[in-house]
Amino acid sequence: MPQFGEAALAHLPPLLEKVDHLPPVTFTELKREERRPYREAGHLLVGDKGLNCVACHNFNGKPSPGLKGLDLLTSFERLQPSWYAHFMRNPQKYRPGIVMP
């Protein structure tokens, strides 16, 4: 497989962003005192009592026992919030055959 340096690839992210035409998603910033129930619901969803995301995704440095999806705590470093919101609503649309609920 060829190796491409950063200089050869640096122009790609802005070009890819131009052709990515997903509708924007609006996120409401919650006040600190309103966040707890959402955080608790999120923990329940990703854990083994919910959608079981931790079966395939690393979480907080702890390796997953199954397939190796990206770490849930560092995913924000590479995923755009709007894309992620659309993807989570219908993973099969963006990655046919993906093993996700």
JSON list of C-alpha atoms in Angstrom, two decimals:
[
{"chain": "A", "resi": 1, "resn": "MET", "atom": "CA", "xyz": [0.00, 0.00, 0.00]},
{"chain": "A", "resi": 2, "resn": "PRO", "atom": "CA", "xyz": [1.45, 3.40, -0.90]},
{"chain": "A", "resi": 3, "resn": "GLN", "atom": "CA", "xyz": [2.40, 5.85, 1.81]},
{"chain": "A", "resi": 4, "resn": "PHE", "atom": "CA", "xyz": [1.24, 9.44, 1.36]},
{"chain": "A", "resi": 5, "resn": "GLY", "atom": "CA", "xyz": [2.71, 12.22, 3.43]},
{"chain": "A", "resi": 6, "resn": "GLU", "atom": "CA", "xyz": [0.66, 14.89, 5.13]},
{"chain": "A", "resi": 7, "resn": "ALA", "atom": "CA", "xyz": [1.60, 17.45, 2.46]},
{"chain": "A", "resi": 8, "resn": "ALA", "atom": "CA", "xyz": [0.10, 15.25, -0.27]},
{"chain": "A", "resi": 9, "resn": "LEU", "atom": "CA", "xyz": [-3.17, 14.79, 1.64]},
{"chain": "A", "resi": 10, "resn": "ALA", "atom": "CA", "xyz": [-3.65, 18.13, 3.41]},
{"chain": "A", "resi": 11, "resn": "HIS", "atom": "CA", "xyz": [-5.92, 19.50, 0.67]},
{"chain": "A", "resi": 12, "resn": "LEU", "atom": "CA", "xyz": [-8.40, 16.60, 0.91]},
{"chain": "A", "resi": 13, "resn": "PRO", "atom": "CA", "xyz": [-10.41, 17.45, 4.09]},
{"chain": "A", "resi": 14, "resn": "PRO", "atom": "CA", "xyz": [-11.66, 20.83, 2.76]},
{"chain": "A", "resi": 15, "resn": "LEU", "atom": "CA", "xyz": [-12.57, 19.21, -0.59]},
{"chain": "A", "resi": 16, "resn": "LEU", "atom": "CA", "xyz": [-14.44, 16.37, 1.09]},
{"chain": "A", "resi": 17, "resn": "GLU", "atom": "CA", "xyz": [-16.24, 18.87, 3.31]},
{"chain": "A", "resi": 18, "resn": "LYS", "atom": "CA", "xyz": [-17.48, 20.72, 0.20]},
{"chain": "A", "resi": 19, "resn": "VAL", "atom": "CA", "xyz": [-19.08, 17.59, -1.29]},
{"chain": "A", "resi": 20, "resn": "ASP", "atom": "CA", "xyz": [-20.63, 16.42, 1.99]},
{"chain": "A", "resi": 21, "resn": "HIS", "atom": "CA", "xyz": [-24.12, 17.86, 1.71]},
{"chain": "A", "resi": 22, "resn": "LEU", "atom": "CA", "xyz": [-25.85, 16.63, 4.83]},
{"chain": "A", "resi": 23, "resn": "PRO", "atom": "CA", "xyz": [-28.42, 19.01, 6.26]},
{"chain": "A", "resi": 24, "resn": "PRO", "atom": "CA", "xyz": [-27.16, 20.78, 9.37]},
{"chain": "A", "resi": 25, "resn": "VAL", "atom": "CA", "xyz": [-28.24, 19.52, 12.78]},
{"chain": "A", "resi": 26, "resn": "THR", "atom": "CA", "xyz": [-28.95, 21.95, 15.59]},
{"chain": "A", "resi": 27, "resn": "PHE", "atom": "CA", "xyz": [-27.73, 21.07, 19.05]},
{"chain": "A", "resi": 28, "resn": "THR", "atom": "CA", "xyz": [-29.05, 22.80, 22.13]},
{"chain": "A", "resi": 29, "resn": "GLU", "atom": "CA", "xyz": [-26.44, 23.63, 24.75]},
{"chain": "A", "resi": 30, "resn": "LEU", "atom": "CA", "xyz": [-27.80, 22.51, 28.10]},
{"chain": "A", "resi": 31, "resn": "LYS", "atom": "CA", "xyz": [-27.14, 24.32, 31.35]},
{"chain": "A", "resi": 32, "resn": "ARG", "atom": "CA", "xyz": [-24.79, 22.42, 33.61]},
{"chain": "A", "resi": 33, "resn": "GLU", "atom": "CA", "xyz": [-27.53, 21.57, 36.10]},
{"chain": "A", "resi": 34, "resn": "GLU", "atom": "CA", "xyz": [-29.70, 20.09, 33.29]},
{"chain": "A", "resi": 35, "resn": "ARG", "atom": "CA", "xyz": [-27.06, 17.68, 31.95]},
{"chain": "A", "resi": 36, "resn": "ARG", "atom": "CA", "xyz": [-27.18, 14.86, 34.52]},
{"chain": "A", "resi": 37, "resn": "PRO", "atom": "CA", "xyz": [-30.30, 13.00, 33.20]},
{"chain": "A", "resi": 38, "resn": "TYR", "atom": "CA", "xyz": [-28.92, 13.13, 29.64]},
{"chain": "A", "resi": 39, "resn": "ARG", "atom": "CA", "xyz": [-25.52, 11.88, 30.76]},
{"chain": "A", "resi": 40, "resn": "GLU", "atom": "CA", "xyz": [-27.15, 9.03, 32.71]},
{"chain": "A", "resi": 41, "resn": "ALA", "atom": "CA", "xyz": [-29.30, 8.11, 29.70]},
{"chain": "A", "resi": 42, "resn": "GLY", "atom": "CA", "xyz": [-26.18, 8.12, 27.51]},
{"chain": "A", "resi": 43, "resn": "HIS", "atom": "CA", "xyz": [-24.36, 5.78, 29.90]},
{"chain": "A", "resi": 44, "resn": "LEU", "atom": "CA", "xyz": [-27.34, 3.44, 29.89]},
{"chain": "A", "resi": 45, "resn": "LEU", "atom": "CA", "xyz": [-27.56, 3.47, 26.08]},
{"chain": "A", "resi": 46, "resn": "VAL", "atom": "CA", "xyz": [-23.91, 2.66, 25.40]},
{"chain": "A", "resi": 47, "resn": "GLY", "atom": "CA", "xyz": [-23.57, 0.11, 28.21]},
{"chain": "A", "resi": 48, "resn": "ASP", "atom": "CA", "xyz": [-24.46, -3.58, 28.25]},
{"chain": "A", "resi": 49, "resn": "LYS", "atom": "CA", "xyz": [-28.02, -2.82, 29.44]},
{"chain": "A", "resi": 50, "resn": "GLY", "atom": "CA", "xyz": [-28.74, -0.61, 26.41]},
{"chain": "A", "resi": 51, "resn": "LEU", "atom": "CA", "xyz": [-27.50, -0.74, 22.82]},
{"chain": "A", "resi": 52, "resn": "ASN", "atom": "CA", "xyz": [-24.29, -2.40, 24.08]},
{"chain": "A", "resi": 53, "resn": "CYS", "atom": "CA", "xyz": [-21.93, -0.13, 22.13]},
{"chain": "A", "resi": 54, "resn": "VAL", "atom": "CA", "xyz": [-19.13, -1.19, 24.48]},
{"chain": "A", "resi": 55, "resn": "ALA", "atom": "CA", "xyz": [-19.26, -4.70, 23.01]},
{"chain": "A", "resi": 56, "resn": "CYS", "atom": "CA", "xyz": [-17.47, -3.40, 19.89]},
{"chain": "A", "resi": 57, "resn": "HIS", "atom": "CA", "xyz": [-16.10, 0.02, 20.87]},
{"chain": "A", "resi": 58, "resn": "ASN", "atom": "CA", "xyz": [-13.27, 0.79, 23.24]},
{"chain": "A", "resi": 59, "resn": "PHE", "atom": "CA", "xyz": [-14.38, 3.06, 26.05]},
{"chain": "A", "resi": 60, "resn": "ASN", "atom": "CA", "xyz": [-12.13, 5.28, 28.12]},
{"chain": "A", "resi": 61, "resn": "GLY", "atom": "CA", "xyz": [-9.05, 3.21, 27.30]},
{"chain": "A", "resi": 62, "resn": "LYS", "atom": "CA", "xyz": [-10.74, -0.10, 28.11]},
{"chain": "A", "resi": 63, "resn": "PRO", "atom": "CA", "xyz": [-10.61, -2.41, 25.07]},
{"chain": "A", "resi": 64, "resn": "SER", "atom": "CA", "xyz": [-13.82, -3.91, 23.75]},
{"chain": "A", "resi": 65, "resn": "PRO", "atom": "CA", "xyz": [-14.17, -7.69, 23.88]},
{"chain": "A", "resi": 66, "resn": "GLY", "atom": "CA", "xyz": [-15.54, -7.92, 20.33]},
{"chain": "A", "resi": 67, "resn": "LEU", "atom": "CA", "xyz": [-15.03, -6.06, 17.07]},
{"chain": "A", "resi": 68, "resn": "LYS", "atom": "CA", "xyz": [-12.83, -3.00, 17.22]},
{"chain": "A", "resi": 69, "resn": "GLY", "atom": "CA", "xyz": [-14.81, 0.18, 16.61]},
{"chain": "A", "resi": 70, "resn": "LEU", "atom": "CA", "xyz": [-13.26, 3.53, 17.44]},
{"chain": "A", "resi": 71, "resn": "ASP", "atom": "CA", "xyz": [-13.03, 4.64, 21.07]},
{"chain": "A", "resi": 72, "resn": "LEU", "atom": "CA", "xyz": [-16.27, 6.27, 22.15]},
{"chain": "A", "resi": 73, "resn": "LEU", "atom": "CA", "xyz": [-14.51, 8.93, 24.22]},
{"chain": "A", "resi": 74, "resn": "THR", "atom": "CA", "xyz": [-12.20, 10.11, 21.43]},
{"chain": "A", "resi": 75, "resn": "SER", "atom": "CA", "xyz": [-14.61, 9.84, 18.49]},
{"chain": "A", "resi": 76, "resn": "PHE", "atom": "CA", "xyz": [-15.38, 13.57, 18.71]},
{"chain": "A", "resi": 77, "resn": "GLU", "atom": "CA", "xyz": [-11.79, 14.27, 17.64]},
{"chain": "A", "resi": 78, "resn": "ARG", "atom": "CA", "xyz": [-12.42, 13.02, 14.11]},
{"chain": "A", "resi": 79, "resn": "LEU", "atom": "CA", "xyz": [-16.19, 13.01, 13.53]},
{"chain": "A", "resi": 80, "resn": "GLN", "atom": "CA", "xyz": [-18.21, 16.07, 12.59]},
{"chain": "A", "resi": 81, "resn": "PRO", "atom": "CA", "xyz": [-21.23, 16.50, 14.92]},
{"chain": "A", "resi": 82, "resn": "SER", "atom": "CA", "xyz": [-23.71, 16.84, 12.05]},
{"chain": "A", "resi": 83, "resn": "TRP", "atom": "CA", "xyz": [-22.43, 13.70, 10.30]},
{"chain": "A", "resi": 84, "resn": "TYR", "atom": "CA", "xyz": [-22.44, 11.76, 13.55]},
{"chain": "A", "resi": 85, "resn": "ALA", "atom": "CA", "xyz": [-26.05, 12.75, 14.31]},
{"chain": "A", "resi": 86, "resn": "HIS", "atom": "CA", "xyz": [-27.20, 11.54, 10.87]},
{"chain": "A", "resi": 87, "resn": "PHE", "atom": "CA", "xyz": [-25.10, 8.38, 11.08]},
{"chain": "A", "resi": 88, "resn": "MET", "atom": "CA", "xyz": [-26.44, 7.36, 14.49]},
{"chain": "A", "resi": 89, "resn": "ARG", "atom": "CA", "xyz": [-30.02, 7.64, 13.26]},
{"chain": "A", "resi": 90, "resn": "ASN", "atom": "CA", "xyz": [-29.34, 5.22, 10.38]},
{"chain": "A", "resi": 91, "resn": "PRO", "atom": "CA", "xyz": [-25.87, 3.59, 10.36]},
{"chain": "A", "resi": 92, "resn": "GLN", "atom": "CA", "xyz": [-26.77, 1.26, 7.46]},
{"chain": "A", "resi": 93, "resn": "LYS", "atom": "CA", "xyz": [-27.39, 4.22, 5.16]},
{"chain": "A", "resi": 94, "resn": "TYR", "atom": "CA", "xyz": [-23.80, 5.43, 5.52]},
{"chain": "A", "resi": 95, "resn": "ARG", "atom": "CA", "xyz": [-22.00, 2.10, 6.03]},
{"chain": "A", "resi": 96, "resn": "PRO", "atom": "CA", "xyz": [-24.02, -0.75, 4.47]},
{"chain": "A", "resi": 97, "resn": "GLY", "atom": "CA", "xyz": [-23.37, -3.98, 6.31]},
{"chain": "A", "resi": 98, "resn": "ILE", "atom": "CA", "xyz": [-22.08, -2.28, 9.45]},
{"chain": "A", "resi": 99, "resn": "VAL", "atom": "CA", "xyz": [-22.67, -4.30, 12.61]},
{"chain": "A", "resi": 100, "resn": "MET", "atom": "CA", "xyz": [-24.63, -1.78, 14.67]},
{"chain": "A", "resi": 101, "resn": "PRO", "atom": "CA", "xyz": [-28.16, -1.75, 16.02]}
]
